[in-house]
Short mmCIF file of C-alpha atoms and ligand atoms in Angstrom, two decimals:
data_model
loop_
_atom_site.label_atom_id
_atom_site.label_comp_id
_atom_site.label_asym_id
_atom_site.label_seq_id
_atom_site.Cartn_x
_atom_site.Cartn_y
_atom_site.Cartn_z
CA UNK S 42 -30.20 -14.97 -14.25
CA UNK S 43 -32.34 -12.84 -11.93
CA UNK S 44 -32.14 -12.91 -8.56
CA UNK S 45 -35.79 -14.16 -8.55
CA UNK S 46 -34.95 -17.36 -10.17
CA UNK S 47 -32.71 -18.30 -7.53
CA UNK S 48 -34.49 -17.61 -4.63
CA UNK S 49 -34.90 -19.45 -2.21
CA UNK S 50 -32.16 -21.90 -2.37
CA UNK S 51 -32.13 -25.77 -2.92
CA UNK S 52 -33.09 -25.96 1.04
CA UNK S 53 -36.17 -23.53 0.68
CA UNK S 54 -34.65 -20.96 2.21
CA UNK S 55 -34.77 -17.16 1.68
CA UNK S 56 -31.26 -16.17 3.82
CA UNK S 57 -32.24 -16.49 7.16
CA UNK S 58 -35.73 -17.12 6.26
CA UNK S 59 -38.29 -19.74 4.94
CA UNK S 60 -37.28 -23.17 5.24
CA UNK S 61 -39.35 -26.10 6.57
CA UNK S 62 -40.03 -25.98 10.14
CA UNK S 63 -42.77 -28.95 10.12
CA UNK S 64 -43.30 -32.42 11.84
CA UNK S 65 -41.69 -35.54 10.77
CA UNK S 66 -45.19 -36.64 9.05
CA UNK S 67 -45.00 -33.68 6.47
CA UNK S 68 -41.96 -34.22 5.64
CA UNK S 69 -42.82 -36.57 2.48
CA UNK S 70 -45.77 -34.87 1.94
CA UNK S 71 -44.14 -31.46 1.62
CA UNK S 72 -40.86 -33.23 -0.65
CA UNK S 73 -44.03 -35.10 -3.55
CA UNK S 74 -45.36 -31.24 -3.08
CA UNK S 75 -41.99 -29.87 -4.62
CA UNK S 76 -40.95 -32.51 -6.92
CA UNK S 77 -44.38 -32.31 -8.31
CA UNK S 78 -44.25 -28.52 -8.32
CA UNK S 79 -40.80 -28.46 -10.44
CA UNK S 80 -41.90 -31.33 -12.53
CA UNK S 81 -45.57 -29.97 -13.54
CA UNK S 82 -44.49 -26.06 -13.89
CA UNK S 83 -41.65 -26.71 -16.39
CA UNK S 84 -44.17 -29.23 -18.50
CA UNK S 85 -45.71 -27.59 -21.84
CA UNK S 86 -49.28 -28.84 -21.32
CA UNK S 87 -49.54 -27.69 -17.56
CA UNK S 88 -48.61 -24.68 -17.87
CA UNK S 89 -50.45 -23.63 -21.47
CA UNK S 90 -54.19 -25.34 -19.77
CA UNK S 91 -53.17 -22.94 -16.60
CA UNK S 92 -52.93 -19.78 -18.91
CA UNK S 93 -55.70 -20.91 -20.80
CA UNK S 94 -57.99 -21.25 -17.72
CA UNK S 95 -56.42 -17.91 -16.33
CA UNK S 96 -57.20 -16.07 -19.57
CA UNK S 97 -60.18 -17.99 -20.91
CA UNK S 98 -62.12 -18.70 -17.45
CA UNK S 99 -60.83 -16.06 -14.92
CA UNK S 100 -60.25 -13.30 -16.91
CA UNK S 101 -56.48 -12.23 -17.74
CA UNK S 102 -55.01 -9.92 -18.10
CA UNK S 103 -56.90 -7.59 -15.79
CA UNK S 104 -56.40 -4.20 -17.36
CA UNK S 105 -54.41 -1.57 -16.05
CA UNK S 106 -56.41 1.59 -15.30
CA UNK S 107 -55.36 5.53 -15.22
CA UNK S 108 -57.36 7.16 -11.89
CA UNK S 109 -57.86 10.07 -13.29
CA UNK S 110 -60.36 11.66 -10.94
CA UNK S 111 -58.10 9.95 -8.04
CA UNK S 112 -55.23 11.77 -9.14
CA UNK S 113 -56.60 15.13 -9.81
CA UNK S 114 -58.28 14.75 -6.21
CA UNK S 115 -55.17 13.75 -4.54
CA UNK S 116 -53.35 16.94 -6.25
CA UNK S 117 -49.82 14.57 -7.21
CA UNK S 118 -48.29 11.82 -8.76
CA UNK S 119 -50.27 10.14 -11.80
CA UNK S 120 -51.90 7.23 -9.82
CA UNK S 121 -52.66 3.52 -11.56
CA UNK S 122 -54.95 0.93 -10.83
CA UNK S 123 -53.91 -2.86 -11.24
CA UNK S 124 -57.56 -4.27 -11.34
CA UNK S 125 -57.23 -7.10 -9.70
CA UNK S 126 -60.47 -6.66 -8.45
CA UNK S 127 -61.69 -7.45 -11.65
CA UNK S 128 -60.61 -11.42 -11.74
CA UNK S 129 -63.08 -14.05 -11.71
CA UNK S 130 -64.89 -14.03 -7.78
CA UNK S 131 -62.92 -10.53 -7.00
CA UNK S 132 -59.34 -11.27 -6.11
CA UNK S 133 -55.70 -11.91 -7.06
CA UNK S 134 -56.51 -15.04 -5.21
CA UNK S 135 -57.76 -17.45 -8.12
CA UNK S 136 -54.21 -16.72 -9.89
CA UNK S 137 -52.96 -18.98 -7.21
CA UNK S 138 -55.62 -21.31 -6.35
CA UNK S 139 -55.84 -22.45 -9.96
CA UNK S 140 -52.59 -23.07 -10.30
CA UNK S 141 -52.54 -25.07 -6.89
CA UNK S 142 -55.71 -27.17 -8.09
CA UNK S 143 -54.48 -28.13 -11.40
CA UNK S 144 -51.20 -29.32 -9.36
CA UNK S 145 -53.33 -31.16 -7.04
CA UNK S 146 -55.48 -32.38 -9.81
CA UNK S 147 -51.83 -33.63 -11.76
CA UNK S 148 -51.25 -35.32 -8.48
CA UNK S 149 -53.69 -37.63 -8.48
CA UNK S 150 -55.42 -36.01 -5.51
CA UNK S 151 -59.37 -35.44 -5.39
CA UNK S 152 -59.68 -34.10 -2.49
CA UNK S 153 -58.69 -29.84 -1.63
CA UNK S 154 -58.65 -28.01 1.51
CA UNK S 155 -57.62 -24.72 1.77
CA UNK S 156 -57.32 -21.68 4.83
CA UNK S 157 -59.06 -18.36 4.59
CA UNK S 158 -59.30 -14.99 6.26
CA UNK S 159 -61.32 -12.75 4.23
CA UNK S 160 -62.89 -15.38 2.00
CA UNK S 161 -61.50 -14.88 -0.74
CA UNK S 162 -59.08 -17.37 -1.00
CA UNK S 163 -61.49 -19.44 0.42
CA UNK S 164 -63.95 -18.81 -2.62
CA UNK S 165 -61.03 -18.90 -4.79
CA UNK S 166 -60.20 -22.40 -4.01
CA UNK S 167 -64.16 -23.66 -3.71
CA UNK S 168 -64.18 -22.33 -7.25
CA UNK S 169 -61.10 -24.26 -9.00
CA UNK S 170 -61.96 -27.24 -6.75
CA UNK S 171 -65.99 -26.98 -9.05
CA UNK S 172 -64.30 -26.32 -12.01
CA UNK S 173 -61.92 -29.21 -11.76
CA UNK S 174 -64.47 -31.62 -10.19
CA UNK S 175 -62.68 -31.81 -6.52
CA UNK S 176 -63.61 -31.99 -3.19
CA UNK S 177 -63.45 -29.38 -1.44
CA UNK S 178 -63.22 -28.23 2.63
CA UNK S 179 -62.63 -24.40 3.81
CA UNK S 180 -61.31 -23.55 7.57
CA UNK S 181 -61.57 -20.04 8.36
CA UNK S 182 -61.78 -18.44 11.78
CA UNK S 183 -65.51 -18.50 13.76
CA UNK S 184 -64.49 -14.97 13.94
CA UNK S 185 -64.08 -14.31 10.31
CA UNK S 186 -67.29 -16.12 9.47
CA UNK S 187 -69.05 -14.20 11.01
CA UNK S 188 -67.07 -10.75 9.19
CA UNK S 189 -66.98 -12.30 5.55
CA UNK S 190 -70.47 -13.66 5.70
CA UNK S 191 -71.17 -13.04 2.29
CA UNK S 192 -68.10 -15.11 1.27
CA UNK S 193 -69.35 -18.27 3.58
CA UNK S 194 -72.30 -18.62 1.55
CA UNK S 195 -70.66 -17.82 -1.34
CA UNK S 196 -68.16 -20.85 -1.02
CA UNK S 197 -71.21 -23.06 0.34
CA UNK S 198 -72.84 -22.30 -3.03
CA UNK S 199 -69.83 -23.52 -4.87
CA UNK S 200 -70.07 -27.10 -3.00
CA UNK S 201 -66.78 -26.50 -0.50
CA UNK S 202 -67.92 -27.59 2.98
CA UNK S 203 -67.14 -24.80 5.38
CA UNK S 204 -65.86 -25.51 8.59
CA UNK S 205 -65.88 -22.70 11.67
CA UNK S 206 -62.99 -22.64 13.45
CA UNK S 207 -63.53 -22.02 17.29
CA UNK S 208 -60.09 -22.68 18.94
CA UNK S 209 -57.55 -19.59 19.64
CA UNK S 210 -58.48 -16.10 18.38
CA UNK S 211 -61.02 -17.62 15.72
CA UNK S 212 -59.23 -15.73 12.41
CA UNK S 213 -56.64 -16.85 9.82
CA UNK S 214 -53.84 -18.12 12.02
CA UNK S 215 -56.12 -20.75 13.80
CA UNK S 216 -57.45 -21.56 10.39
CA UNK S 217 -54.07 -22.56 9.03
CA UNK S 218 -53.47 -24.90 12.07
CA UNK S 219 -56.53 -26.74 11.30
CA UNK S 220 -55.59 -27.10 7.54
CA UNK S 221 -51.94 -28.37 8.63
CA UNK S 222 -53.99 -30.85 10.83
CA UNK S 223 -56.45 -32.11 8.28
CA UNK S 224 -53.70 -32.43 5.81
CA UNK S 225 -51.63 -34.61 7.88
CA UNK S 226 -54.62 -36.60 8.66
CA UNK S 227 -55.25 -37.12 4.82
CA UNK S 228 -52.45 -36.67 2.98
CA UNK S 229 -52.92 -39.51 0.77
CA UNK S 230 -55.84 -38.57 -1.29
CA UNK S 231 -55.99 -34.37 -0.12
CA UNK S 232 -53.80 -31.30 -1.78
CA UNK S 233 -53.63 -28.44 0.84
CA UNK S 234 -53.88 -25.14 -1.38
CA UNK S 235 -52.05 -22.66 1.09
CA UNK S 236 -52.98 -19.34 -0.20
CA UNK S 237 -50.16 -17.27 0.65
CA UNK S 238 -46.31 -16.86 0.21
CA UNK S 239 -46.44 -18.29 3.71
CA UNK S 240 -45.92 -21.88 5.44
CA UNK S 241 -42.84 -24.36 4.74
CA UNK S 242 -40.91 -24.61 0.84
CA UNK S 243 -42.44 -25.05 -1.55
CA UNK S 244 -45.13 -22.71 -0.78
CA UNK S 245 -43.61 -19.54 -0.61
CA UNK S 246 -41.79 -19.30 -4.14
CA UNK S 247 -44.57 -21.86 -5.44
CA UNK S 248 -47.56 -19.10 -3.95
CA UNK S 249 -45.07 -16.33 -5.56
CA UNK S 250 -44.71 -17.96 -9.44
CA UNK S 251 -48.32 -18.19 -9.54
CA UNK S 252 -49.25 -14.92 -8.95
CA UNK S 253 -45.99 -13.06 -10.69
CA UNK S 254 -47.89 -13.14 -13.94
CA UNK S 255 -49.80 -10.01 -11.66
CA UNK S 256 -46.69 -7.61 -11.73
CA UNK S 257 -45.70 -9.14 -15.19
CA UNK S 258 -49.05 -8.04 -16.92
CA UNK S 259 -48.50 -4.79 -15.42
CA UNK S 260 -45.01 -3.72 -17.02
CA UNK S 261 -46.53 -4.63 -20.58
CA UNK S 262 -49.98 -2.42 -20.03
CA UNK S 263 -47.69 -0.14 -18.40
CA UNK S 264 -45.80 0.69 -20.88
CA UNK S 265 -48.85 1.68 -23.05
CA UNK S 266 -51.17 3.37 -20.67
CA UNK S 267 -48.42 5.61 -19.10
CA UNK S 268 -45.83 5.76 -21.95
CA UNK S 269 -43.26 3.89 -19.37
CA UNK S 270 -42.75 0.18 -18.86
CA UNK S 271 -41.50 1.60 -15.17
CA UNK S 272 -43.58 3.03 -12.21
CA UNK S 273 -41.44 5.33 -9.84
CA UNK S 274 -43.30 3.30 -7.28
CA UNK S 275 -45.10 0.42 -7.00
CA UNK S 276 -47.30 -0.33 -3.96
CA UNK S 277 -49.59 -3.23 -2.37
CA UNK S 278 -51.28 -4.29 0.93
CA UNK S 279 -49.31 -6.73 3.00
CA UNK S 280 -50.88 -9.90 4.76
CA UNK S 281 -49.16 -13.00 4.31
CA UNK S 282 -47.81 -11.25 1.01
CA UNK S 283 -49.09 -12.78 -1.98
CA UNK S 284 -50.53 -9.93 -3.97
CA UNK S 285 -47.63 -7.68 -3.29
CA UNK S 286 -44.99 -10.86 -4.27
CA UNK S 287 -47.08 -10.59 -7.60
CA UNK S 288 -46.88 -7.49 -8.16
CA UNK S 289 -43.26 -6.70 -7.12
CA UNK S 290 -41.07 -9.65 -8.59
CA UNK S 291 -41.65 -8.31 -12.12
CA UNK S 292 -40.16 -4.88 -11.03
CA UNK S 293 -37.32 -6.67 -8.30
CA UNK S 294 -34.34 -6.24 -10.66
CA UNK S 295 -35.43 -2.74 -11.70
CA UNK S 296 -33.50 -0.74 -8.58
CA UNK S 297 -35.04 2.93 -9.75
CA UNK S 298 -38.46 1.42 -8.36
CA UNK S 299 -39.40 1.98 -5.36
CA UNK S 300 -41.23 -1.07 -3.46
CA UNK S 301 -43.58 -0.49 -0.80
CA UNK S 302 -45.31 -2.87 1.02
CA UNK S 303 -48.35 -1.76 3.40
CA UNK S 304 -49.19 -3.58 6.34
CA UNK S 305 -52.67 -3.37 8.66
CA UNK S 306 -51.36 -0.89 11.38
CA UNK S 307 -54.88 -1.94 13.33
CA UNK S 308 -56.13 0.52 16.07
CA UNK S 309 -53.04 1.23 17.68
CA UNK S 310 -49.33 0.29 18.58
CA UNK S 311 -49.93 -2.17 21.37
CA UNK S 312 -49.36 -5.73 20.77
CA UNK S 313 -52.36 -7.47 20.07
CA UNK S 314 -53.64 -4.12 18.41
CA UNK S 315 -52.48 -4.51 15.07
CA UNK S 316 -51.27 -7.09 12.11
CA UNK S 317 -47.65 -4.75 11.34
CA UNK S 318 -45.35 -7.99 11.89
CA UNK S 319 -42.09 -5.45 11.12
CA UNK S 320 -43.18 -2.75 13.84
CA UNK S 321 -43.37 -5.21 16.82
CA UNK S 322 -42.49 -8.38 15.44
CA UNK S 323 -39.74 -10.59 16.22
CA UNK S 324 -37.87 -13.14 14.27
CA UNK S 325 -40.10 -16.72 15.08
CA UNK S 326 -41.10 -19.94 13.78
CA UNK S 327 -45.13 -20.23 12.64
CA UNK S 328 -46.63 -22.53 10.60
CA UNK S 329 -43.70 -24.07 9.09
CA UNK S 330 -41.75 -21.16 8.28
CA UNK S 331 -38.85 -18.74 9.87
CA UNK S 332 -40.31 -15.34 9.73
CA UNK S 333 -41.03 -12.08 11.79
CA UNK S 334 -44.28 -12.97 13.67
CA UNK S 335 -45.90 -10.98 16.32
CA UNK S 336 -45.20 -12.94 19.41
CA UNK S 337 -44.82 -12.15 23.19
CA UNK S 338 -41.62 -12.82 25.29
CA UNK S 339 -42.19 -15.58 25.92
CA UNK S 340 -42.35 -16.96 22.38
CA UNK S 341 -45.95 -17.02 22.32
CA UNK S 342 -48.06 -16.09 19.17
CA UNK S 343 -49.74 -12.90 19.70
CA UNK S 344 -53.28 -11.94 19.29
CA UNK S 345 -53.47 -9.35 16.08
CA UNK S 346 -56.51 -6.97 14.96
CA UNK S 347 -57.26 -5.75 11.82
CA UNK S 348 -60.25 -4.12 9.90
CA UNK S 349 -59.73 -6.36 6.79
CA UNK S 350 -59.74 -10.30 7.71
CA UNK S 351 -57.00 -10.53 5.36
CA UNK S 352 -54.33 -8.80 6.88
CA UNK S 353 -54.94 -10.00 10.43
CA UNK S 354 -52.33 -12.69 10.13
CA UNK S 355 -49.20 -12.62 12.71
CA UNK S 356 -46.74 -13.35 10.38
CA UNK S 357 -45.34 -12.15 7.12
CA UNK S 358 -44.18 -14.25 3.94
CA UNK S 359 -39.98 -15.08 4.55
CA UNK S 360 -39.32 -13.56 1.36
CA UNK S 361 -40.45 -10.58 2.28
CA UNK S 362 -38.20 -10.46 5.33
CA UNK S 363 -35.54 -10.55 3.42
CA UNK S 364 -36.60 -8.17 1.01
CA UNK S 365 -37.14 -5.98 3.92
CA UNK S 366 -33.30 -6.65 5.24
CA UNK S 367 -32.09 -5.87 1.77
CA UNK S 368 -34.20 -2.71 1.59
CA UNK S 369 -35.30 -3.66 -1.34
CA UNK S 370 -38.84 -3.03 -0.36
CA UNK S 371 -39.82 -0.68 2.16
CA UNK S 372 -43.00 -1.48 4.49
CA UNK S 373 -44.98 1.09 6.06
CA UNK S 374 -48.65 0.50 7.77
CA UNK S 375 -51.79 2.09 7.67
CA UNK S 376 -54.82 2.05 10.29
CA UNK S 377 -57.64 0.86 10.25
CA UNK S 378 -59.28 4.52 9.83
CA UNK S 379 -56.73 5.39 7.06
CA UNK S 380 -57.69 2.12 5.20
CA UNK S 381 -61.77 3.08 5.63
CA UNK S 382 -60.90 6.87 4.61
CA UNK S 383 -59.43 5.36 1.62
CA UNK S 384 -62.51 2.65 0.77
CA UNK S 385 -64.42 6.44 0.95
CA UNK S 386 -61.92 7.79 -1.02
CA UNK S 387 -62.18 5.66 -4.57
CA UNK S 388 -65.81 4.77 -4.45
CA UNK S 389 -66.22 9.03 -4.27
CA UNK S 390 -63.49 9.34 -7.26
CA UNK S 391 -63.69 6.27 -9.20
CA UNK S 392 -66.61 4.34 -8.65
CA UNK S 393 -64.80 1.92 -7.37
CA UNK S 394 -65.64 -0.34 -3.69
CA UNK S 395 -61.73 -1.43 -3.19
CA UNK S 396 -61.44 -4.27 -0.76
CA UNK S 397 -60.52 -3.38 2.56
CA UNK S 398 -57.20 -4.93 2.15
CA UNK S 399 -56.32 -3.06 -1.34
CA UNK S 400 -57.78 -0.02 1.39
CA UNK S 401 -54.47 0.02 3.18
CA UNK S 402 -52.34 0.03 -0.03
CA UNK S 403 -54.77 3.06 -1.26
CA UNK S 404 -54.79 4.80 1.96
CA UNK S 405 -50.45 4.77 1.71
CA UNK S 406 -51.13 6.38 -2.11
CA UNK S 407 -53.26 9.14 -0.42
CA UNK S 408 -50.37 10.20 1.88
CA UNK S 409 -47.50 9.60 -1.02
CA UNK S 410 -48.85 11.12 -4.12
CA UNK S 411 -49.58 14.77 -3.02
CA UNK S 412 -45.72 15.21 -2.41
CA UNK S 413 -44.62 14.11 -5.66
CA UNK S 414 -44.42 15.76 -8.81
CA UNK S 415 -47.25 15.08 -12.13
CA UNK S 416 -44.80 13.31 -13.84
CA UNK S 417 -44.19 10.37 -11.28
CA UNK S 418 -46.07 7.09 -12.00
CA UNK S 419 -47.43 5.22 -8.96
CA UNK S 420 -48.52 1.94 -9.46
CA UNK S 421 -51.26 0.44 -6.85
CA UNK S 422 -52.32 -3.36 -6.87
CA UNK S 423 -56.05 -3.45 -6.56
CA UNK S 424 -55.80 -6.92 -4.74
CA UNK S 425 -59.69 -7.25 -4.75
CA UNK S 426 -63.12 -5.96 -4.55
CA UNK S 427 -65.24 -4.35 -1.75
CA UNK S 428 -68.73 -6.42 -1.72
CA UNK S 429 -67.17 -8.46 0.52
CA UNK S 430 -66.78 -5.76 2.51
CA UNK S 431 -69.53 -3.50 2.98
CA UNK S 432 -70.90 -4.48 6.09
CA UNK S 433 -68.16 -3.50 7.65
CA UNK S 434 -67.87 -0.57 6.01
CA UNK S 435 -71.14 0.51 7.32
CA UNK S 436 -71.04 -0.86 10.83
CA UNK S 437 -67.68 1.58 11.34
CA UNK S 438 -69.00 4.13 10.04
CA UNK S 439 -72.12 4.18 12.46
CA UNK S 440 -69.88 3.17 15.08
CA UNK S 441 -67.59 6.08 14.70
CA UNK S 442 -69.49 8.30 12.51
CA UNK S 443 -70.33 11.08 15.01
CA UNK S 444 -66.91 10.62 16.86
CA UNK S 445 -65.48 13.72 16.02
CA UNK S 446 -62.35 12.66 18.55
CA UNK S 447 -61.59 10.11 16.65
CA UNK S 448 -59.89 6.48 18.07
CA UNK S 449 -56.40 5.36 16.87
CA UNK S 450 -55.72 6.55 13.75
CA UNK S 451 -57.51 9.44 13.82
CA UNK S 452 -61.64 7.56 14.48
CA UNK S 453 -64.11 8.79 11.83
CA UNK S 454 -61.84 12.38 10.80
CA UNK S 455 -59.81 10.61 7.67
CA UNK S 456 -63.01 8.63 6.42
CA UNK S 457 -65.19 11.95 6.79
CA UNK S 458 -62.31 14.19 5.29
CA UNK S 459 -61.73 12.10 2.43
CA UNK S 460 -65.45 12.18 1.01
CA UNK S 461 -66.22 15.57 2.52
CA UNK S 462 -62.67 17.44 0.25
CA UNK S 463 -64.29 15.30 -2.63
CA UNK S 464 -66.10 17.90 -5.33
CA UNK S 465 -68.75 14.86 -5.34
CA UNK S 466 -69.42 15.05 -1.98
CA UNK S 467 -69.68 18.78 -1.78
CA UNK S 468 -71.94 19.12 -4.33
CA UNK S 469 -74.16 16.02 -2.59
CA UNK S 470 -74.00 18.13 0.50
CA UNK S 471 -75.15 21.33 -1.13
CA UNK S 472 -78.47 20.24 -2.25
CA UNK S 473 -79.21 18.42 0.81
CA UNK S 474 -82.18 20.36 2.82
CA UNK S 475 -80.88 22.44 5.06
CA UNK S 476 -83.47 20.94 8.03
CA UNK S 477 -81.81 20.12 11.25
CA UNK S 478 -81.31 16.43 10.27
CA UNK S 479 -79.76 17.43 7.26
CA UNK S 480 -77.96 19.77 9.59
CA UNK S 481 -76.43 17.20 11.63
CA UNK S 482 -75.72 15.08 8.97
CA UNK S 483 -73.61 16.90 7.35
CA UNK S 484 -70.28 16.18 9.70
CA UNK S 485 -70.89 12.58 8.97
CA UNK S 486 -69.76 10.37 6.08
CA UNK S 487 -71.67 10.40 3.17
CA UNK S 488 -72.32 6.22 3.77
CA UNK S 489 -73.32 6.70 7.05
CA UNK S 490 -76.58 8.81 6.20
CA UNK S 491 -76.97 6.43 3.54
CA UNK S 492 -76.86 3.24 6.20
CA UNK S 493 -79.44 5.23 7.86
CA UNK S 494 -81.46 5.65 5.35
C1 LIG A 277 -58.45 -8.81 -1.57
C2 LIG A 277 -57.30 -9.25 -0.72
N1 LIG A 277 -56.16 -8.56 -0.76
C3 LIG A 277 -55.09 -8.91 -0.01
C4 LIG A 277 -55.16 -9.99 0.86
C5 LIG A 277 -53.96 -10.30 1.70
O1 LIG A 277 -53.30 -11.45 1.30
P1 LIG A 277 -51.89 -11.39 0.59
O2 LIG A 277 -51.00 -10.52 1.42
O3 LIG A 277 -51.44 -12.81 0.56
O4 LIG A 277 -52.09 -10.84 -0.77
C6 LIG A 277 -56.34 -10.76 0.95
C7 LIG A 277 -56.43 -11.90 1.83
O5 LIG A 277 -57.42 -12.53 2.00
C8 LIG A 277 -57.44 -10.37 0.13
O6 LIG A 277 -58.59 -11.04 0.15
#
C-alpha cells in the first residue's frame, strides 16, 4: 500500500499535523462529514456520476501541453503545461467542489456554503451548487471583492448569494471564520464545501482525493506527450495546497521526482509582507487544524499580502508540513514581481493569461529550467486562468511600470525583462514609431502601453 493511502491516520492526523482542533458543536458535524465521506467514496454509483460529471460536464481530462515556445525562450529543460486552466469556470477548483456537492447532495443537505479568496472556488462551488439544484452562500474577504470583481458577479450570476466579509484583514482567512460560523449555526440542513487541503479531518485528505485525479491524468498524458510517464520535476503554486496535493500524490512514491511547492513570497520578508508560511511561520493552530501559520509572538494570526487572492492565506495544508519535514517536497517562494514577470512571460510565448497563482509556480520554472539540461522534463500545474486577473495585472503594471528601481522583488525589472528578451516583443518594439512617446515607451511593459491605450 502507498504511503498515500494511509495518510493521515484513523485520528486525522498527518504526524504532528492535521487533526481536529474545533469546538465541541462541530464535533458531530465534522464525525457524519467523515463517515459519509468513507461511506459515499467507496460506493460504485457515487463515484462513476462524479467522473461522469467531471468528464462529461467539466471537462476531464485537461490535456497536457508541450510549451514549446516557453522552452526555447527559457533556453532549458523541456517545460509542460497541466491545463488546468482549461476546466469548466477556469480552475482545478470544480474537481473538488463537485465532489463536495454531490457529498452534500448524498447527505441530504440542500443548503452549500463555501470560503473564497480569488473566486474561484467561490464560482466553483456556486456552479455545482446550480447544477445540483442547492442553495448556495459565498464569504470572501471585503478586500478580495473588491480584487476578484469579475468573479463576484460571476458567482451572483450563478444564484450563490455573496456575502462581503468586513471583520479582520477582509481576505481568505476572515472568510473561513465566517463559513465555520454559519456552519455551526446551520448544520442541520447546510454542507460547508472547504476548498482546500486545509481545516479539521476530513478535509484535508477528503480536499486531496478529489483533486488527485489532477496529478493522476498527468502520468498517463505524460507518458505520451514526453515519451516518460516521469517528470524530473514537478511543480505548483502553494496556498492552502490543493492544486499542488493534486498534482503531487500521483508522483509521491516515485523518489527520482523532485517536488516543489511555490509559495507567494509577497513584497518582502517582513511579517505581514508575504503569504510564505515555511519562511516565517511557526507551528500553530488555525481553523481547525495544526499547521505552520504566520503568527506573531504572541500567538496571534498575522496579517499576510499577496498579489494573487489565492495565496494570501496564513497557513499551509498539514500534509504539506509534513511533506516538507520529510523533504519530500521542497518549497521555495516567489514575489509578487516574479509571479507578474511570469503572467508576461506565457501570454508573450504561449498565448496563454496564467492565473496569478499558477504565476508563482511559472515564475519558479523561469529560474529552474535554464540550468538544466534539454532532456529534463518539468512538469508545471496550470492551476487556473488569468481573466480573473487582469485588472490587476494592469493596475501593477501602471503602478510600477516606469519604476526602473524596482520594489521588493525587483518592482517592474522582471515583468519588463521577461516580455522585452521575448523575440515577440522585440519585433513589436521595432516597428513601433520611433516618436518620443514611442520613445519612452519602450522601457515599459508591453501591457502597460496597451492599458494606456
Ligand atoms: C487558480 C488558483 N490556483 C491556486 C490557488 C491556491 O489554492 P490551492 O493552494 O488550494 O490550490 C487558487 C486559490 O484560489 C486559485 O484560484
Amino acid at each position: 500500500m502507498s504511503r498515500v493511502q494511509l495518510r493521515p491516520d484513523p485520528t486525522g492526523h498527518f504526524g504532528a499535523y492535521g487533526g481536529r482542533f474545533v469546538p465541541e458543536t462541530l464535533m458531530a458535524p465534522l464525525d457524519e462529514l467523515a463517515r459519509a465521506y468513507d461511506r459515499f467514496s467507496r460506493k460504485r454509483p457515487f463515484r462513476n456520476r462524479l467522473r461522469a460529471l467531471l468528464s462529461d460536464y467539466a471537462g476531464r481530462p485537461t490535456p497536457v501541453y508541450f510549451a514549446e515556445r516557453l522552452t526555447e525562450h527559457l533556453g532549458g529543460a523541456r517545460i509542460f503545461l497541466k491545463r488546468e486552466d482549461l476546466l469548466h469556470t477556469g480552475a482545478h477548483k470544480l474537481n473538488n467542489a463537485i465532489g463536495q456537492a454531490l457529498l452534500a447532495q448524498a447527505m441530504g443537505k440542500q443548503r452549500v456554503i463555501a470560503e473564497t479568496g480569488a473566486g474561484q472556488h467561490g464560482v466553483a462551488s456556486a456552479t455545482a451548487a446550480a447544477l445540483l439544484g442547492l442553495e448556495c452562500c459565498i464569504y470572501m474577504g471585503k478586500e478580495d471583492t473588491v480584487r476578484q470583481h469579475l468573479n463576484v458577479q460571476r458567482m451572483k450570476l450563478l444564484g450563490a448569494e455573496v456575502v462581503a466579509v468586513e471583520t479582520g484583514s477582509q481576505t481568505l482567512k476572515d472568510a473561513v471564520n465566517e463559513s465555520l460560523r454559519d456552519w455551526v449555526t446551520n448544520v442541520r440542513d447546510t454542507h460547508y464545501i472547504l476548498g482546500s487541503v486545509l481545516g479539521p479531518d476530513p478535509y484535508p485528505r477528503m480536499v486531496r482525493d478529489f483533486h488527485r485525479v489532477i496529478g493522476d491524468e498527468a502520468k498517463r498524458q505524460l507518458k505520451r506527450a514526453a515519451k516518460t510517464p516521469l517528470p524530473d520535476i514537478a511543480i505548483a503554486c502553494v496556498g492552502g495546497g490543493s492544486n499542488a496535493i493534486g498534482l503531487f500524490t500521483a508522483f509521491l512514491d516515485d523518489r527520482k521526482v523532485r517536488l516543489i511547492g511555490v509559495e507567494a513570497g509577497g513584497r518582502g520578508d517582513g511579517l505581514g509582507e508575504h503569504a510564505a508560511r515555511f519562511s516565517g511561520g511557526s507551528l500553530g493552530v488555525l481553523h481547525g487544524t495544526r499547521t505552520y501559520i504566520l503568527q506573531d509572538d504572541d500567538g496571534q494570526i498575522a496579517s499576510t499580502h499577496s498579489v494573487s487572492a489565492g495565496l494570501d492565506y496564513p497557513a499551509i495544508g498539514p500534509e504539506h508540513a509534513l511533506l516538507r519535514d520529510e523533504k519530500r517536497i521542497e518549497y521555495v517562494k516567489a514575489t509578487d514581481a516574479e509571479a507578474i514577470a511570469a503572467f508576461h512571460m506565457l501570454a508573450a510565448t504561449e498565448g496563454i493569461l496564467p492565473a496569478l497563482e499558477s504565476s508563482h509556480a511559472l515564475a519558479h520554472v523561469s529560474k529552474i529550467a535554464p540550468q538544466l539540461p534539454r532532456k529534463h522534463v518539468i512538469l508545471v500545474n496550470l492551476s487556473g486562468r488569468g481573466d480573473k486577473d487582469v485588472e490587476s495585472v494592469l493596475k501593477w503594471d501602471q503602478e510600477h511600470g516606469d519604476d526602473s528601481s524596482g520594489t521588493g522583488g525587483g518592482g517592474a525589472e522582471p515583468a519588463a525583462a521577461a516580455v522585452a528578451e521575448h523575440p515577440a516583443a522585440r519585433k513589436w518594439r521595432s516597428r513601433a514609431p520611433q516618436s518620443e512617446s514611442s520613445e519612452s515607451s519602450r522601457d515599459q511593459p508591453k501591457t502597460t502601453k496597451g492599458a494606456e491605450a
